[in-house]
């Protein structure tokens, strides 16, 4: 099964992707995570990506498309994959159509005014990459799952979040309409408990 997760930053894509990846035994491919790994390792891609990510902008299409093209050819994608964070604009969606065929697109929708809090309260485990929220974990500084260190993403600070939400409205929201026209889009209400969102996604994916 080849699935794409759409949704604004903070909608819950990463949280749901971790669950879906486990349930269906397919790799969770987050372009944001791949960029952050490259930034940590100071690779040429990481150096380019950092200059855009720090400003809340999208990394250029040519860099991102090549990265995904290479990633989905890897062995672990033989039985499918889950893409989280790609495609992020219509040019990426069009390019993607030309090199692979997907089964479903899940668009996780939550009211826009809830996204700022979701993002500024997000804490991410540096070891297992799982996301948590201060509303649930308070001031805990170690990952409840693996004991790794919880960190706040640099681009989850309020000024960068505002820019990312503008970029979503202008460049990424049209991707939902693109997939709707292709008959692949399923909208899921992301403004409910994590388990309920997951149940709705499983109903769609079967
Ligand atoms: P995305 O990958 O779409 O940017 P995340 O999955 O990282 O979003 O979720 C953003 C924040 O919201 C995290 O702190 C996460 O723990 C929290 N979160 C995710 N899903 C829900 C939910 N259904 N209800 C409340 N908080 C959630
Ligand atoms: P995410 O982890 O999905 O929130 O992505 C973090 C940042 O990585 C984004 O704000 C972008 O700068 C960059 N990024 C992730 N995926 C893409 C993509 N498909 N196209 C361009 N930039 C991306």
PDB file of C-alpha atoms and ligand atoms in Angstrom:
ATOM      1  CA  UNK A   1       0.000   0.000   0.000  1.00  0.00           C
ATOM      2  CA  UNK A   2       1.275   3.442  -0.995  1.00  0.00           C
ATOM      3  CA  UNK A   3      -0.209   6.253   1.047  1.00  0.00           C
ATOM      4  CA  UNK A   4       0.305  10.013   1.286  1.00  0.00           C
ATOM      5  CA  UNK A   5      -0.552  12.010   4.418  1.00  0.00           C
ATOM      6  CA  UNK A   6      -1.540  15.631   3.870  1.00  0.00           C
ATOM      7  CA  UNK A   7      -2.459  18.225   6.462  1.00  0.00           C
ATOM      8  CA  UNK A   8      -1.192  21.483   7.893  1.00  0.00           C
ATOM      9  CA  UNK A   9       1.877  21.505  10.138  1.00  0.00           C
ATOM     10  CA  UNK A  10       0.647  20.251  13.512  1.00  0.00           C
ATOM     11  CA  UNK A  11      -2.422  18.430  12.140  1.00  0.00           C
ATOM     12  CA  UNK A  12      -1.091  15.122  13.515  1.00  0.00           C
ATOM     13  CA  UNK A  13       0.522  13.543  10.428  1.00  0.00           C
ATOM     14  CA  UNK A  14       3.636  12.301  12.213  1.00  0.00           C
ATOM     15  CA  UNK A  15       1.648  10.969  15.178  1.00  0.00           C
ATOM     16  CA  UNK A  16      -0.714   9.016  12.929  1.00  0.00           C
ATOM     17  CA  UNK A  17       2.025   7.953  10.531  1.00  0.00           C
ATOM     18  CA  UNK A  18       3.894   6.196  13.342  1.00  0.00           C
ATOM     19  CA  UNK A  19       0.730   4.183  14.160  1.00  0.00           C
ATOM     20  CA  UNK A  20      -0.184   3.420  10.545  1.00  0.00           C
ATOM     21  CA  UNK A  21       3.365   2.406   9.674  1.00  0.00           C
ATOM     22  CA  UNK A  22       3.327  -0.130  12.519  1.00  0.00           C
ATOM     23  CA  UNK A  23      -0.168  -1.445  11.703  1.00  0.00           C
ATOM     24  CA  UNK A  24       0.504  -1.998   7.986  1.00  0.00           C
ATOM     25  CA  UNK A  25       4.232  -2.696   8.259  1.00  0.00           C
ATOM     26  CA  UNK A  26       5.255  -0.037   5.755  1.00  0.00           C
ATOM     27  CA  UNK A  27       8.036   2.544   6.215  1.00  0.00           C
ATOM     28  CA  UNK A  28       7.120   6.010   7.456  1.00  0.00           C
ATOM     29  CA  UNK A  29       8.954   8.456   5.218  1.00  0.00           C
ATOM     30  CA  UNK A  30       8.977  11.989   6.581  1.00  0.00           C
ATOM     31  CA  UNK A  31      10.775  14.439   4.300  1.00  0.00           C
ATOM     32  CA  UNK A  32      11.089  16.817   7.275  1.00  0.00           C
ATOM     33  CA  UNK A  33      12.867  14.089   9.301  1.00  0.00           C
ATOM     34  CA  UNK A  34      15.167  13.293   6.372  1.00  0.00           C
ATOM     35  CA  UNK A  35      16.097  16.978   6.084  1.00  0.00           C
ATOM     36  CA  UNK A  36      16.690  17.239   9.849  1.00  0.00           C
ATOM     37  CA  UNK A  37      18.961  14.145   9.762  1.00  0.00           C
ATOM     38  CA  UNK A  38      20.909  15.745   6.902  1.00  0.00           C
ATOM     39  CA  UNK A  39      21.176  18.984   8.882  1.00  0.00           C
ATOM     40  CA  UNK A  40      22.511  17.118  11.933  1.00  0.00           C
ATOM     41  CA  UNK A  41      25.053  15.318   9.741  1.00  0.00           C
ATOM     42  CA  UNK A  42      25.990  18.576   7.955  1.00  0.00           C
ATOM     43  CA  UNK A  43      25.574  16.989   4.495  1.00  0.00           C
ATOM     44  CA  UNK A  44      25.347  19.172   1.343  1.00  0.00           C
ATOM     45  CA  UNK A  45      21.540  18.594   1.289  1.00  0.00           C
ATOM     46  CA  UNK A  46      21.384  19.510   4.969  1.00  0.00           C
ATOM     47  CA  UNK A  47      23.260  22.764   4.420  1.00  0.00           C
ATOM     48  CA  UNK A  48      20.853  23.807   1.630  1.00  0.00           C
ATOM     49  CA  UNK A  49      17.750  22.622   3.529  1.00  0.00           C
ATOM     50  CA  UNK A  50      18.655  24.447   6.744  1.00  0.00           C
ATOM     51  CA  UNK A  51      18.598  27.860   5.099  1.00  0.00           C
ATOM     52  CA  UNK A  52      14.962  27.309   4.044  1.00  0.00           C
ATOM     53  CA  UNK A  53      13.696  25.385   7.087  1.00  0.00           C
ATOM     54  CA  UNK A  54      14.988  28.055   9.490  1.00  0.00           C
ATOM     55  CA  UNK A  55      12.856  30.611   7.647  1.00  0.00           C
ATOM     56  CA  UNK A  56       9.763  28.375   7.533  1.00  0.00           C
ATOM     57  CA  UNK A  57       9.994  28.124   3.744  1.00  0.00           C
ATOM     58  CA  UNK A  58       9.856  25.024   1.555  1.00  0.00           C
ATOM     59  CA  UNK A  59      13.109  23.428   0.454  1.00  0.00           C
ATOM     60  CA  UNK A  60      13.336  23.827  -3.367  1.00  0.00           C
ATOM     61  CA  UNK A  61      11.343  21.288  -5.387  1.00  0.00           C
ATOM     62  CA  UNK A  62      14.298  19.920  -7.355  1.00  0.00           C
ATOM     63  CA  UNK A  63      16.131  18.941  -4.147  1.00  0.00           C
ATOM     64  CA  UNK A  64      13.026  17.427  -2.523  1.00  0.00           C
ATOM     65  CA  UNK A  65      11.763  15.517  -5.558  1.00  0.00           C
ATOM     66  CA  UNK A  66      15.144  13.846  -6.170  1.00  0.00           C
ATOM     67  CA  UNK A  67      15.368  12.906  -2.499  1.00  0.00           C
ATOM     68  CA  UNK A  68      11.950  11.184  -2.504  1.00  0.00           C
ATOM     69  CA  UNK A  69      12.572   9.526  -5.868  1.00  0.00           C
ATOM     70  CA  UNK A  70      15.688   7.890  -4.431  1.00  0.00           C
ATOM     71  CA  UNK A  71      14.120   6.996  -1.090  1.00  0.00           C
ATOM     72  CA  UNK A  72      11.107   5.113  -2.491  1.00  0.00           C
ATOM     73  CA  UNK A  73      13.387   2.978  -4.664  1.00  0.00           C
ATOM     74  CA  UNK A  74      14.989   1.511  -1.549  1.00  0.00           C
ATOM     75  CA  UNK A  75      14.313  -2.098  -0.646  1.00  0.00           C
ATOM     76  CA  UNK A  76      12.068  -1.425   2.348  1.00  0.00           C
ATOM     77  CA  UNK A  77       9.518   0.290   0.046  1.00  0.00           C
ATOM     78  CA  UNK A  78       8.897  -2.872  -2.026  1.00  0.00           C
ATOM     79  CA  UNK A  79       5.511  -3.459  -0.331  1.00  0.00           C
ATOM     80  CA  UNK A  80       4.584   0.190  -0.096  1.00  0.00           C
ATOM     81  CA  UNK A  81       5.280   3.245   2.021  1.00  0.00           C
ATOM     82  CA  UNK A  82       3.691   6.132   3.847  1.00  0.00           C
ATOM     83  CA  UNK A  83       4.793   9.617   2.807  1.00  0.00           C
ATOM     84  CA  UNK A  84       4.457  12.315   5.471  1.00  0.00           C
ATOM     85  CA  UNK A  85       5.214  15.854   4.298  1.00  0.00           C
ATOM     86  CA  UNK A  86       5.501  15.162   0.578  1.00  0.00           C
ATOM     87  CA  UNK A  87       4.149  16.381  -1.838  1.00  0.00           C
ATOM     88  CA  UNK A  88       4.099  19.873  -0.353  1.00  0.00           C
ATOM     89  CA  UNK A  89       3.143  21.853  -3.467  1.00  0.00           C
ATOM     90  CA  UNK A  90       1.424  21.127  -6.779  1.00  0.00           C
ATOM     91  CA  UNK A  91       4.722  20.939  -8.707  1.00  0.00           C
ATOM     92  CA  UNK A  92       5.875  18.123  -6.391  1.00  0.00           C
ATOM     93  CA  UNK A  93       2.497  16.353  -6.757  1.00  0.00           C
ATOM     94  CA  UNK A  94       2.721  16.525 -10.546  1.00  0.00           C
ATOM     95  CA  UNK A  95       6.320  15.279 -10.592  1.00  0.00           C
ATOM     96  CA  UNK A  96       5.385  12.459  -8.198  1.00  0.00           C
ATOM     97  CA  UNK A  97       2.555  11.299 -10.519  1.00  0.00           C
ATOM     98  CA  UNK A  98       5.119  10.815 -13.248  1.00  0.00           C
ATOM     99  CA  UNK A  99       7.274   8.393 -11.222  1.00  0.00           C
ATOM    100  CA  UNK A 100       4.881   6.408  -8.980  1.00  0.00           C
ATOM    101  CA  UNK A 101       1.231   5.538  -8.491  1.00  0.00           C
ATOM    102  CA  UNK A 102      -0.332   5.862  -5.038  1.00  0.00           C
ATOM    103  CA  UNK A 103      -3.401   4.153  -3.567  1.00  0.00           C
ATOM    104  CA  UNK A 104      -4.792   6.792  -1.214  1.00  0.00           C
ATOM    105  CA  UNK A 105      -4.268  10.289   0.142  1.00  0.00           C
ATOM    106  CA  UNK A 106      -5.332  11.007   3.727  1.00  0.00           C
ATOM    107  CA  UNK A 107      -5.870  14.689   4.501  1.00  0.00           C
ATOM    108  CA  UNK A 108      -5.912  15.291   8.271  1.00  0.00           C
ATOM    109  CA  UNK A 109      -7.978  18.419   8.902  1.00  0.00           C
ATOM    110  CA  UNK A 110      -8.117  20.477  12.099  1.00  0.00           C
ATOM    111  CA  UNK A 111      -9.311  24.057  12.711  1.00  0.00           C
ATOM    112  CA  UNK A 112      -6.559  26.462  11.762  1.00  0.00           C
ATOM    113  CA  UNK A 113      -6.619  28.323  15.084  1.00  0.00           C
ATOM    114  CA  UNK A 114      -5.566  25.153  16.955  1.00  0.00           C
ATOM    115  CA  UNK A 115      -2.350  24.656  14.994  1.00  0.00           C
ATOM    116  CA  UNK A 116      -0.217  27.294  16.730  1.00  0.00           C
ATOM    117  CA  UNK A 117      -0.734  25.620  20.123  1.00  0.00           C
ATOM    118  CA  UNK A 118      -0.185  22.123  18.718  1.00  0.00           C
ATOM    119  CA  UNK A 119       3.150  23.215  17.268  1.00  0.00           C
ATOM    120  CA  UNK A 120       4.539  25.453  20.002  1.00  0.00           C
ATOM    121  CA  UNK A 121       3.686  22.760  22.598  1.00  0.00           C
ATOM    122  CA  UNK A 122       5.220  19.914  20.577  1.00  0.00           C
ATOM    123  CA  UNK A 123       8.226  18.066  21.999  1.00  0.00           C
ATOM    124  CA  UNK A 124      10.079  15.499  19.895  1.00  0.00           C
ATOM    125  CA  UNK A 125      12.228  12.612  21.082  1.00  0.00           C
ATOM    126  CA  UNK A 126      15.766  12.958  19.761  1.00  0.00           C
ATOM    127  CA  UNK A 127      16.126   9.139  19.700  1.00  0.00           C
ATOM    128  CA  UNK A 128      12.843   7.609  18.465  1.00  0.00           C
ATOM    129  CA  UNK A 129      11.432  10.813  16.805  1.00  0.00           C
ATOM    130  CA  UNK A 130       8.020  10.342  18.456  1.00  0.00           C
ATOM    131  CA  UNK A 131       6.043  13.583  19.057  1.00  0.00           C
ATOM    132  CA  UNK A 132       4.425  14.507  22.357  1.00  0.00           C
ATOM    133  CA  UNK A 133       2.565  17.555  23.592  1.00  0.00           C
ATOM    134  CA  UNK A 134       3.126  19.542  26.782  1.00  0.00           C
ATOM    135  CA  UNK A 135      -0.649  19.371  27.381  1.00  0.00           C
ATOM    136  CA  UNK A 136      -0.181  15.635  27.996  1.00  0.00           C
ATOM    137  CA  UNK A 137       3.390  15.331  29.307  1.00  0.00           C
ATOM    138  CA  UNK A 138       3.793  18.634  31.204  1.00  0.00           C
ATOM    139  CA  UNK A 139       7.442  19.531  31.791  1.00  0.00           C
ATOM    140  CA  UNK A 140       8.750  15.955  31.308  1.00  0.00           C
ATOM    141  CA  UNK A 141      12.137  16.046  29.594  1.00  0.00           C
ATOM    142  CA  UNK A 142      12.645  12.375  28.777  1.00  0.00           C
ATOM    143  CA  UNK A 143      10.700  10.383  26.214  1.00  0.00           C
ATOM    144  CA  UNK A 144       7.941   8.295  27.885  1.00  0.00           C
ATOM    145  CA  UNK A 145       8.465   5.590  25.216  1.00  0.00           C
ATOM    146  CA  UNK A 146      12.244   5.148  24.998  1.00  0.00           C
ATOM    147  CA  UNK A 147      13.858   7.410  27.608  1.00  0.00           C
ATOM    148  CA  UNK A 148      15.534   9.616  24.952  1.00  0.00           C
ATOM    149  CA  UNK A 149      15.849  13.379  25.356  1.00  0.00           C
ATOM    150  CA  UNK A 150      12.803  15.457  24.454  1.00  0.00           C
ATOM    151  CA  UNK A 151      13.582  18.541  22.386  1.00  0.00           C
ATOM    152  CA  UNK A 152      11.700  21.432  20.841  1.00  0.00           C
ATOM    153  CA  UNK A 153      12.150  21.875  17.088  1.00  0.00           C
ATOM    154  CA  UNK A 154      13.736  25.237  16.220  1.00  0.00           C
ATOM    155  CA  UNK A 155      10.987  25.833  13.632  1.00  0.00           C
ATOM    156  CA  UNK A 156       8.262  25.272  16.262  1.00  0.00           C
ATOM    157  CA  UNK A 157       8.893  28.744  17.782  1.00  0.00           C
ATOM    158  CA  UNK A 158       5.943  31.117  17.220  1.00  0.00           C
ATOM    159  CA  UNK A 159       7.397  33.395  14.495  1.00  0.00           C
ATOM    160  CA  UNK A 160       8.539  30.475  12.295  1.00  0.00           C
ATOM    161  CA  UNK A 161       5.245  28.650  12.907  1.00  0.00           C
ATOM    162  CA  UNK A 162       3.320  31.683  11.583  1.00  0.00           C
ATOM    163  CA  UNK A 163       5.401  31.645   8.403  1.00  0.00           C
ATOM    164  CA  UNK A 164       4.952  27.867   7.972  1.00  0.00           C
ATOM    165  CA  UNK A 165       1.178  28.221   8.283  1.00  0.00           C
ATOM    166  CA  UNK A 166       1.175  30.922   5.563  1.00  0.00           C
ATOM    167  CA  UNK A 167       3.264  28.657   3.336  1.00  0.00           C
ATOM    168  CA  UNK A 168       0.787  25.832   3.969  1.00  0.00           C
ATOM    169  CA  UNK A 169      -2.183  27.990   2.918  1.00  0.00           C
ATOM    170  CA  UNK A 170      -0.478  29.293  -0.200  1.00  0.00           C
ATOM    171  CA  UNK A 171       1.476  26.270  -1.442  1.00  0.00           C
ATOM    172  CA  UNK A 172       0.268  23.055   0.240  1.00  0.00           C
ATOM    173  CA  UNK A 173      -3.524  23.447   0.578  1.00  0.00           C
ATOM    174  CA  UNK A 174      -3.865  23.348  -3.257  1.00  0.00           C
ATOM    175  CA  UNK A 175      -2.351  19.816  -3.162  1.00  0.00           C
ATOM    176  CA  UNK A 176      -5.574  18.585  -1.468  1.00  0.00           C
ATOM    177  CA  UNK A 177      -7.633  19.919  -4.370  1.00  0.00           C
ATOM    178  CA  UNK A 178      -5.186  18.331  -6.814  1.00  0.00           C
ATOM    179  CA  UNK A 179      -5.730  14.862  -5.289  1.00  0.00           C
ATOM    180  CA  UNK A 180      -9.474  15.444  -4.946  1.00  0.00           C
ATOM    181  CA  UNK A 181      -9.614  15.961  -8.704  1.00  0.00           C
ATOM    182  CA  UNK A 182      -7.696  12.680  -9.114  1.00  0.00           C
ATOM    183  CA  UNK A 183     -10.280  10.876  -6.922  1.00  0.00           C
ATOM    184  CA  UNK A 184      -7.710   9.860  -4.289  1.00  0.00           C
ATOM    185  CA  UNK A 185      -8.460  12.226  -1.395  1.00  0.00           C
ATOM    186  CA  UNK A 186      -9.991  11.158   1.950  1.00  0.00           C
ATOM    187  CA  UNK A 187     -10.563  13.901   4.532  1.00  0.00           C
ATOM    188  CA  UNK A 188     -10.245  12.861   8.184  1.00  0.00           C
ATOM    189  CA  UNK A 189     -11.219  14.956  11.214  1.00  0.00           C
ATOM    190  CA  UNK A 190      -7.953  15.428  13.126  1.00  0.00           C
ATOM    191  CA  UNK A 191      -9.594  17.384  15.931  1.00  0.00           C
ATOM    192  CA  UNK A 192     -10.373  14.359  18.098  1.00  0.00           C
ATOM    193  CA  UNK A 193      -8.447  11.930  20.283  1.00  0.00           C
ATOM    194  CA  UNK A 194      -5.390  10.310  18.662  1.00  0.00           C
ATOM    195  CA  UNK A 195      -7.004   6.818  18.812  1.00  0.00           C
ATOM    196  CA  UNK A 196     -10.199   8.078  17.141  1.00  0.00           C
ATOM    197  CA  UNK A 197      -8.262   9.707  14.309  1.00  0.00           C
ATOM    198  CA  UNK A 198      -6.366   6.435  13.871  1.00  0.00           C
ATOM    199  CA  UNK A 199      -9.616   4.396  13.771  1.00  0.00           C
ATOM    200  CA  UNK A 200     -10.983   6.641  11.011  1.00  0.00           C
ATOM    201  CA  UNK A 201      -7.798   6.282   8.979  1.00  0.00           C
ATOM    202  CA  UNK A 202      -7.870   2.491   9.329  1.00  0.00           C
ATOM    203  CA  UNK A 203     -11.492   2.484   8.120  1.00  0.00           C
ATOM    204  CA  UNK A 204     -10.401   4.279   4.956  1.00  0.00           C
ATOM    205  CA  UNK A 205      -7.289   2.164   4.351  1.00  0.00           C
ATOM    206  CA  UNK A 206      -9.022  -1.131   5.160  1.00  0.00           C
TER     207      UNK A 206
HETATM  208  P1  LIG B   1       2.480  17.030  12.109  1.00  0.00           P
HETATM  209  O1  LIG B   1       3.353  15.823  11.837  1.00  0.00           O
HETATM  210  O2  LIG B   1       1.248  17.055  11.254  1.00  0.00           O
HETATM  211  O3  LIG B   1       3.238  18.330  12.033  1.00  0.00           O
HETATM  212  P2  LIG B   1       2.392  15.981  14.842  1.00  0.00           P
HETATM  213  O4  LIG B   1       1.921  14.582  14.639  1.00  0.00           O
HETATM  214  O5  LIG B   1       3.827  16.175  15.193  1.00  0.00           O
HETATM  215  O6  LIG B   1       1.958  16.918  13.592  1.00  0.00           O
HETATM  216  O7  LIG B   1       1.458  16.625  15.987  1.00  0.00           O
HETATM  217  C1  LIG B   1       1.658  17.981  16.413  1.00  0.00           C
HETATM  218  C2  LIG B   1       1.458  18.065  17.924  1.00  0.00           C
HETATM  219  O8  LIG B   1       0.094  17.785  18.238  1.00  0.00           O
HETATM  220  C3  LIG B   1       2.305  17.071  18.730  1.00  0.00           C
HETATM  221  O9  LIG B   1       2.706  17.704  19.923  1.00  0.00           O
HETATM  222  C4  LIG B   1       1.346  15.898  18.990  1.00  0.00           C
HETATM  223  O10 LIG B   1       1.676  15.218  20.187  1.00  0.00           O
HETATM  224  C5  LIG B   1       0.003  16.632  19.093  1.00  0.00           C
HETATM  225  N1  LIG B   1      -1.128  15.838  18.581  1.00  0.00           N
HETATM  226  C6  LIG B   1      -1.146  15.024  17.489  1.00  0.00           C
HETATM  227  N2  LIG B   1      -2.372  14.483  17.308  1.00  0.00           N
HETATM  228  C7  LIG B   1      -3.159  14.978  18.292  1.00  0.00           C
HETATM  229  C8  LIG B   1      -4.547  14.812  18.662  1.00  0.00           C
HETATM  230  N3  LIG B   1      -5.371  14.020  17.946  1.00  0.00           N
HETATM  231  N4  LIG B   1      -5.010  15.496  19.723  1.00  0.00           N
HETATM  232  C9  LIG B   1      -4.192  16.302  20.443  1.00  0.00           C
HETATM  233  N5  LIG B   1      -2.883  16.503  20.174  1.00  0.00           N
HETATM  234  C10 LIG B   1      -2.365  15.848  19.107  1.00  0.00           C
HETATM  235  P1  LIG B   2       7.865  18.885   8.629  1.00  0.00           P
HETATM  236  O1  LIG B   2       8.762  18.047   9.461  1.00  0.00           O
HETATM  237  O2  LIG B   2       7.036  18.097   7.657  1.00  0.00           O
HETATM  238  O3  LIG B   2       7.055  19.874   9.444  1.00  0.00           O
HETATM  239  O4  LIG B   2       8.837  19.773   7.694  1.00  0.00           O
HETATM  240  C1  LIG B   2       9.763  20.693   8.263  1.00  0.00           C
HETATM  241  C2  LIG B   2      10.325  21.579   7.165  1.00  0.00           C
HETATM  242  O5  LIG B   2      11.061  20.783   6.206  1.00  0.00           O
HETATM  243  C3  LIG B   2       9.293  22.346   6.328  1.00  0.00           C
HETATM  244  O6  LIG B   2       8.886  23.562   6.936  1.00  0.00           O
HETATM  245  C4  LIG B   2      10.075  22.577   5.034  1.00  0.00           C
HETATM  246  O7  LIG B   2      11.006  23.638   5.180  1.00  0.00           O
HETATM  247  C5  LIG B   2      10.889  21.284   4.896  1.00  0.00           C
HETATM  248  N1  LIG B   2      10.157  20.279   4.092  1.00  0.00           N
HETATM  249  C6  LIG B   2       9.640  19.103   4.523  1.00  0.00           C
HETATM  250  N2  LIG B   2       9.051  18.442   3.513  1.00  0.00           N
HETATM  251  C7  LIG B   2       9.180  19.237   2.418  1.00  0.00           C
HETATM  252  C8  LIG B   2       8.763  19.136   1.057  1.00  0.00           C
HETATM  253  N3  LIG B   2       8.071  18.083   0.609  1.00  0.00           N
HETATM  254  N4  LIG B   2       9.072  20.156   0.206  1.00  0.00           N
HETATM  255  C9  LIG B   2       9.773  21.214   0.624  1.00  0.00           C
HETATM  256  N5  LIG B   2      10.184  21.390   1.897  1.00  0.00           N
HETATM  257  C10 LIG B   2       9.899  20.411   2.786  1.00  0.00           C
END
